[in-house]
Amino acid sequence: MRLLAFLSLLALVPQEIGTASFSTKERKRREEQVPEEGDASEVLPLGSDVLSPDNYGEVIDLSNFEELTDYGVQPPEVKVTSLAPATRISPTKSTAAPKTPSSNPTMTRPTTAGLILSSQPYHGLPTCLVCVCLGSSVYCDDIDLEDIPPLPGRTAYLYARFNRISRIRAEDFKGLTRLKRIDLSSNLISYIDNNAFCLLHALRDLILQENLLEALPVLPTGIEILDARLNRLRSSGIQPAAFRALGKLRFLYLSDNLLDSIPGPFPLSLRSLHLQNNLIETMQRDVFCDPEEDKYTRRQLEDVRLDGNPINLSLFPSAYFCLPRLPVGCYT
């Protein structure tokens, strides 16, 4: 038992002596290789050494770590990209204008609040201040007019729609010899003086739709378009042969009224006749055609509408045999 313990002790002694000898030789070798002052390339000559708990402090010396130079906070590097002088900006003040919350922009319709819209005499206000005058056109739409305002002498086109005009007087258009178009749609017109339009020789378009008319005045001979839809026109309110003398009339719109007969005869220039939604029950043989001319053809009148009337068109074939197309309406 003692012999075994002695042999084990002898085996350990040479290993410890070798380790101590190796440590002493290595320390001497390192002291000989200490770099000269100023040689930065030999600061940490680790070589092929292996770090271990025994030599960790010898390889990396952290004792002087706190003596490193403190450079503080360095300003950011500024790159000059132009020759313009730099502007110094205070770090505590902003040069941008303060932003204020803004609501979404909305379009508002212009109103005539505060304006007195009496047509006589506008209390000193000229017509082109209340209405919009653009060249020879005057726009008086939707401004609550009750009468036709005094118009400039050069007026050729008048638009006075969506107002409350109730009457047209003979003097409203006196001297306006250049008028070519009058549009009085969507008013409350119930009466027009018989001579209100007859002296307007340049008038071509007369738009009177959606009013309260029960009769038509005398019309100028040069008129080409007459639109009197959506009124209260009666057959008794249209003079006999009122349209025959209108040699340039091309479009005649009389739908949605109270007519009980077709107000013919019509000029040969007529191309479109709308009489739908009235009270027409019958028609004369010569209202469109000449019954004595079997071969007569009225080629220009291609658009005749009688739908919405209590008339059976199949009972009056001789009244429209000369038309290039059959009238629109009921045939049963």
Coordinates of C-alpha atoms in Angstrom, one line a residue:
M1 CA 0.0 0.0 0.0
R2 CA 2.8 2.4 0.8
L3 CA 4.6 1.3 -2.3
L4 CA 1.8 2.3 -4.6
A5 CA 1.4 5.7 -2.9
F6 CA 5.2 6.4 -3.4
L7 CA 5.1 5.5 -7.0
S8 CA 2.2 7.9 -7.7
L9 CA 4.1 10.7 -6.0
L10 CA 7.1 10.1 -8.2
A11 CA 5.0 10.3 -11.4
L12 CA 3.6 13.8 -10.4
V13 CA 6.9 15.4 -9.5
P14 CA 8.5 15.6 -13.0
Q15 CA 5.3 17.1 -14.6
E16 CA 5.2 20.0 -12.1
I17 CA 8.9 20.6 -12.5
G18 CA 8.4 20.7 -16.3
T19 CA 5.5 23.1 -16.1
A20 CA 7.4 25.5 -13.8
S21 CA 10.4 25.4 -16.0
F22 CA 8.3 26.2 -19.1
S23 CA 6.7 29.2 -17.3
T24 CA 10.1 30.6 -16.3
K25 CA 11.6 30.2 -19.8
E26 CA 8.5 31.8 -21.4
R27 CA 8.6 34.8 -19.1
K28 CA 12.2 35.4 -20.0
R29 CA 11.5 35.2 -23.7
R30 CA 8.7 37.7 -23.4
E31 CA 10.9 40.2 -21.5
E32 CA 13.5 40.0 -24.3
Q33 CA 10.8 40.8 -26.9
V34 CA 9.4 44.0 -25.3
P35 CA 9.1 46.5 -28.1
E36 CA 10.9 49.8 -28.1
E37 CA 9.0 53.0 -27.2
G38 CA 7.0 54.3 -30.1
D39 CA 6.7 51.0 -31.9
A40 CA 3.0 50.7 -32.3
S41 CA 3.1 47.6 -34.4
E42 CA 4.3 45.4 -31.5
V43 CA 1.8 46.4 -28.8
L44 CA 0.1 43.0 -28.5
P45 CA 2.5 40.3 -29.8
L46 CA 0.2 37.4 -29.1
G47 CA 1.9 35.1 -31.6
S48 CA 0.6 31.6 -31.2
D49 CA 0.1 31.8 -27.4
V50 CA -3.1 30.4 -26.0
L51 CA -5.0 32.3 -23.4
S52 CA -5.4 30.6 -20.1
P53 CA -6.4 31.7 -16.6
D54 CA -2.6 31.7 -15.7
N55 CA -1.4 34.1 -18.4
Y56 CA -4.6 36.2 -19.2
G57 CA -3.3 39.3 -17.3
E58 CA 0.1 39.1 -19.0
V59 CA -1.3 39.0 -22.6
I60 CA -3.9 41.8 -22.2
D61 CA -3.2 44.5 -19.6
L62 CA -6.4 46.4 -18.7
S63 CA -4.9 48.3 -15.8
N64 CA -4.5 51.5 -17.7
F65 CA -7.9 51.4 -19.5
E66 CA -9.3 54.5 -17.6
E67 CA -6.3 56.6 -18.8
L68 CA -7.5 56.6 -22.4
T69 CA -8.1 60.0 -23.8
D70 CA -11.7 61.2 -23.6
Y71 CA -12.5 63.1 -26.8
G72 CA -16.0 64.1 -25.7
V73 CA -18.9 64.5 -28.1
Q74 CA -17.6 65.3 -31.6
P75 CA -19.6 67.6 -33.9
P76 CA -21.0 65.9 -37.0
E77 CA -19.0 66.1 -40.2
V78 CA -20.3 68.7 -42.6
K79 CA -19.9 68.2 -46.3
V80 CA -19.8 71.3 -48.5
T81 CA -21.8 70.7 -51.7
S82 CA -22.2 74.3 -52.9
L83 CA -20.5 77.7 -52.5
A84 CA -23.6 79.3 -51.0
P85 CA -22.9 80.8 -47.5
A86 CA -24.1 78.6 -44.7
T87 CA -27.0 79.9 -42.6
R88 CA -26.7 79.4 -38.9
I89 CA -29.8 77.9 -37.3
S90 CA -30.4 78.2 -33.7
P91 CA -31.0 74.8 -32.1
T92 CA -33.7 76.2 -29.9
K93 CA -35.8 78.1 -32.4
S94 CA -37.4 76.8 -35.6
T95 CA -37.5 78.9 -38.7
A96 CA -40.4 77.0 -40.2
A97 CA -43.8 78.8 -40.0
P98 CA -46.1 77.3 -37.5
K99 CA -48.7 75.0 -39.1
T100 CA -52.3 75.7 -38.4
P101 CA -55.0 73.1 -39.0
S102 CA -57.1 74.0 -42.0
S103 CA -60.5 72.6 -43.0
N104 CA -61.2 71.2 -46.4
P105 CA -61.9 73.9 -48.9
T106 CA -65.5 73.9 -50.1
M107 CA -67.1 75.6 -53.1
T108 CA -69.9 77.9 -52.2
R109 CA -72.5 79.2 -54.5
P110 CA -72.4 82.9 -55.0
T111 CA -75.5 84.6 -53.6
T112 CA -77.1 88.0 -54.2
A113 CA -77.7 88.6 -50.5
G114 CA -77.9 92.3 -49.9
L115 CA -78.7 93.2 -53.5
I116 CA -82.1 94.6 -54.3
L117 CA -83.2 92.8 -57.4
S118 CA -86.1 95.0 -58.4
S119 CA -86.0 95.5 -62.1
Q120 CA -87.2 99.1 -62.0
P121 CA -84.8 100.7 -61.8
Y122 CA -82.5 98.5 -59.7
H123 CA -82.0 101.4 -57.3
G124 CA -79.1 102.7 -59.4
L125 CA -77.5 99.3 -60.0
P126 CA -76.6 98.6 -63.7
T127 CA -77.8 95.3 -65.1
C128 CA -74.3 94.1 -65.7
L129 CA -73.6 94.4 -62.0
V130 CA -76.5 92.1 -61.0
C131 CA -76.3 89.8 -64.1
V132 CA -73.2 88.6 -65.9
C133 CA -72.4 90.4 -69.2
L134 CA -69.9 88.7 -71.5
G135 CA -69.7 90.4 -74.9
S136 CA -73.2 90.3 -76.4
S137 CA -74.4 87.7 -73.9
V138 CA -76.3 88.5 -70.7
Y139 CA -76.7 85.8 -68.0
C140 CA -79.3 86.5 -65.3
D141 CA -79.9 82.9 -64.2
D142 CA -81.2 82.1 -60.8
I143 CA -81.1 85.5 -59.1
D144 CA -84.7 85.8 -58.1
L145 CA -85.7 88.2 -60.9
E146 CA -89.4 89.1 -61.0
D147 CA -89.2 91.1 -64.3
I148 CA -86.9 91.4 -67.3
P149 CA -84.1 93.9 -66.4
P150 CA -83.0 96.8 -68.6
L151 CA -80.6 95.2 -71.2
P152 CA -77.7 96.8 -73.0
G153 CA -78.4 97.7 -76.6
R154 CA -75.8 95.2 -77.9
T155 CA -77.4 92.2 -76.3
A156 CA -77.8 89.3 -78.7
Y157 CA -78.2 86.4 -76.2
L158 CA -80.3 86.6 -73.0
Y159 CA -80.4 83.8 -70.4
A160 CA -82.8 84.5 -67.5
R161 CA -83.6 81.0 -66.4
F162 CA -84.7 79.8 -62.9
N163 CA -86.2 83.1 -61.8
R164 CA -89.6 84.3 -60.7
I165 CA -90.6 86.3 -63.8
S166 CA -94.4 86.2 -64.1
R167 CA -95.0 88.5 -67.1
I168 CA -93.3 89.7 -70.3
R169 CA -94.2 93.3 -71.3
A170 CA -94.0 94.8 -74.8
E171 CA -91.3 97.3 -73.6
D172 CA -89.0 94.7 -72.1
F173 CA -87.3 94.1 -75.4
K174 CA -87.9 97.5 -77.1
G175 CA -85.0 98.6 -79.3
L176 CA -83.1 95.3 -78.9
T177 CA -82.8 94.6 -82.6
R178 CA -79.8 92.3 -82.2
L179 CA -81.5 89.7 -80.0
K180 CA -81.0 86.3 -81.5
R181 CA -81.8 84.0 -78.5
I182 CA -84.1 84.4 -75.5
D183 CA -84.1 81.7 -72.9
L184 CA -86.7 82.2 -70.1
S185 CA -86.9 78.5 -69.0
S186 CA -88.2 77.6 -65.5
N187 CA -89.9 80.8 -64.5
L188 CA -93.5 81.6 -63.5
I189 CA -94.5 83.3 -66.8
S190 CA -98.3 83.2 -67.3
Y191 CA -98.8 86.1 -69.7
I192 CA -96.8 87.6 -72.6
D193 CA -97.9 90.8 -74.3
N194 CA -98.9 90.0 -77.9
N195 CA -96.3 92.4 -79.3
A196 CA -93.5 91.5 -77.0
F197 CA -91.5 89.6 -79.7
C198 CA -92.9 90.6 -83.1
L199 CA -90.4 93.4 -83.7
L200 CA -87.4 91.3 -82.9
H201 CA -86.5 90.5 -86.5
A202 CA -83.1 88.9 -85.6
L203 CA -84.7 86.5 -83.1
R204 CA -83.9 82.9 -84.0
D205 CA -84.4 80.8 -80.8
L206 CA -87.2 81.4 -78.3
I207 CA -87.1 79.1 -75.3
L208 CA -90.2 79.3 -73.0
Q209 CA -90.3 75.8 -71.5
E210 CA -91.5 75.1 -68.0
N211 CA -93.7 78.1 -67.3
L212 CA -97.4 78.7 -66.8
L213 CA -98.3 79.9 -70.3
E214 CA -101.9 79.4 -71.6
A215 CA -101.4 81.2 -74.9
L216 CA -98.7 82.2 -77.4
P217 CA -98.1 85.8 -78.6
V218 CA -97.4 86.8 -82.1
L219 CA -94.0 85.4 -83.2
P220 CA -91.4 87.0 -85.4
T221 CA -91.2 85.5 -88.9
G222 CA -87.5 84.7 -88.7
I223 CA -87.8 82.3 -85.7
E224 CA -86.2 78.8 -86.2
I225 CA -86.7 77.2 -82.8
L226 CA -89.7 77.5 -80.6
D227 CA -89.7 75.5 -77.3
A228 CA -92.8 75.9 -75.2
R229 CA -92.9 72.5 -73.5
L230 CA -94.2 72.0 -70.0
N231 CA -96.7 74.8 -70.0
R232 CA -100.5 75.0 -69.9
L233 CA -101.1 75.9 -73.5
R234 CA -104.5 75.2 -75.0
S235 CA -105.5 75.0 -78.6
S236 CA -107.6 78.2 -78.1
G237 CA -104.5 80.0 -77.0
I238 CA -102.8 79.5 -80.4
Q239 CA -104.0 81.7 -83.2
P240 CA -105.2 80.0 -86.4
A241 CA -102.3 79.5 -88.9
A242 CA -100.0 80.9 -86.3
F243 CA -97.0 78.9 -87.7
R244 CA -97.7 79.0 -91.4
A245 CA -96.0 82.3 -91.9
L246 CA -92.9 81.2 -90.1
G247 CA -90.9 80.3 -93.2
K248 CA -87.7 79.4 -91.3
L249 CA -89.3 77.4 -88.4
R250 CA -87.4 74.1 -88.1
F251 CA -88.1 72.8 -84.6
L252 CA -91.4 73.2 -82.8
Y253 CA -91.7 71.6 -79.3
L254 CA -95.2 71.8 -77.7
S255 CA -95.2 68.6 -75.6
D256 CA -96.7 68.3 -72.1
N257 CA -99.4 70.9 -72.6
L258 CA -103.2 70.9 -72.8
L259 CA -103.7 70.9 -76.6
D260 CA -106.7 69.0 -77.9
S261 CA -105.8 69.4 -81.6
I262 CA -102.8 69.7 -83.8
P263 CA -102.1 73.4 -84.3
G264 CA -101.4 73.2 -88.1
P265 CA -100.8 73.9 -90.9
F266 CA -97.0 74.1 -90.6
P267 CA -94.4 75.6 -92.9
L268 CA -92.5 73.4 -95.3
S269 CA -89.2 74.2 -93.4
L270 CA -90.4 72.2 -90.3
R271 CA -88.2 69.2 -89.5
S272 CA -89.3 68.2 -86.0
L273 CA -92.7 68.5 -84.3
H274 CA -93.2 67.2 -80.7
L275 CA -96.8 67.1 -79.5
Q276 CA -96.6 64.2 -77.1
N277 CA -98.4 64.1 -73.7
N278 CA -101.3 66.4 -74.8
L279 CA -105.1 65.8 -75.2
I280 CA -105.2 65.3 -78.9
E281 CA -107.9 62.9 -80.1
T282 CA -108.2 63.7 -83.8
M283 CA -106.4 65.3 -86.8
Q284 CA -107.3 67.1 -90.0
R285 CA -106.6 65.5 -93.4
D286 CA -104.5 68.4 -94.5
V287 CA -102.6 69.0 -91.3
F288 CA -99.4 67.6 -92.9
C289 CA -100.2 66.6 -96.4
D290 CA -102.1 67.9 -99.4
P291 CA -105.0 65.4 -100.0
E292 CA -105.2 66.4 -103.7
E293 CA -101.6 65.6 -104.4
D294 CA -101.2 61.8 -104.1
K295 CA -97.5 61.9 -105.1
Y296 CA -96.6 64.7 -102.8
T297 CA -93.8 63.9 -100.3
R298 CA -92.8 66.1 -97.4
R299 CA -89.3 64.9 -97.0
Q300 CA -88.0 67.4 -94.4
L301 CA -90.6 66.6 -91.7
E302 CA -89.0 63.4 -90.4
D303 CA -89.7 63.6 -86.6
V304 CA -93.4 63.8 -85.6
R305 CA -94.3 62.6 -82.1
L306 CA -97.9 62.1 -80.9
D307 CA -97.3 59.5 -78.2
G308 CA -99.1 60.1 -75.0
N309 CA -102.2 61.4 -76.7
P310 CA -105.6 59.6 -76.7
I311 CA -105.6 59.3 -80.5
N312 CA -105.6 56.2 -82.7
L313 CA -103.3 57.1 -85.6
S314 CA -104.5 54.1 -87.7
L315 CA -107.8 55.9 -88.2
F316 CA -106.2 58.9 -90.0
P317 CA -103.8 57.4 -92.6
S318 CA -104.6 60.1 -95.2
A319 CA -103.2 62.8 -92.8
Y320 CA -99.6 61.5 -92.8
F321 CA -99.2 59.5 -96.0
C322 CA -96.8 62.1 -97.4
L323 CA -94.4 61.9 -94.5
P324 CA -91.1 60.0 -94.9
R325 CA -91.6 58.3 -91.5
L326 CA -94.8 57.4 -89.6
P327 CA -95.6 59.6 -86.6
V328 CA -94.7 58.1 -83.2
G329 CA -97.9 57.2 -81.4
C330 CA -100.7 54.7 -80.8
Y331 CA -102.0 52.7 -83.8
T332 CA -104.4 50.4 -82.0

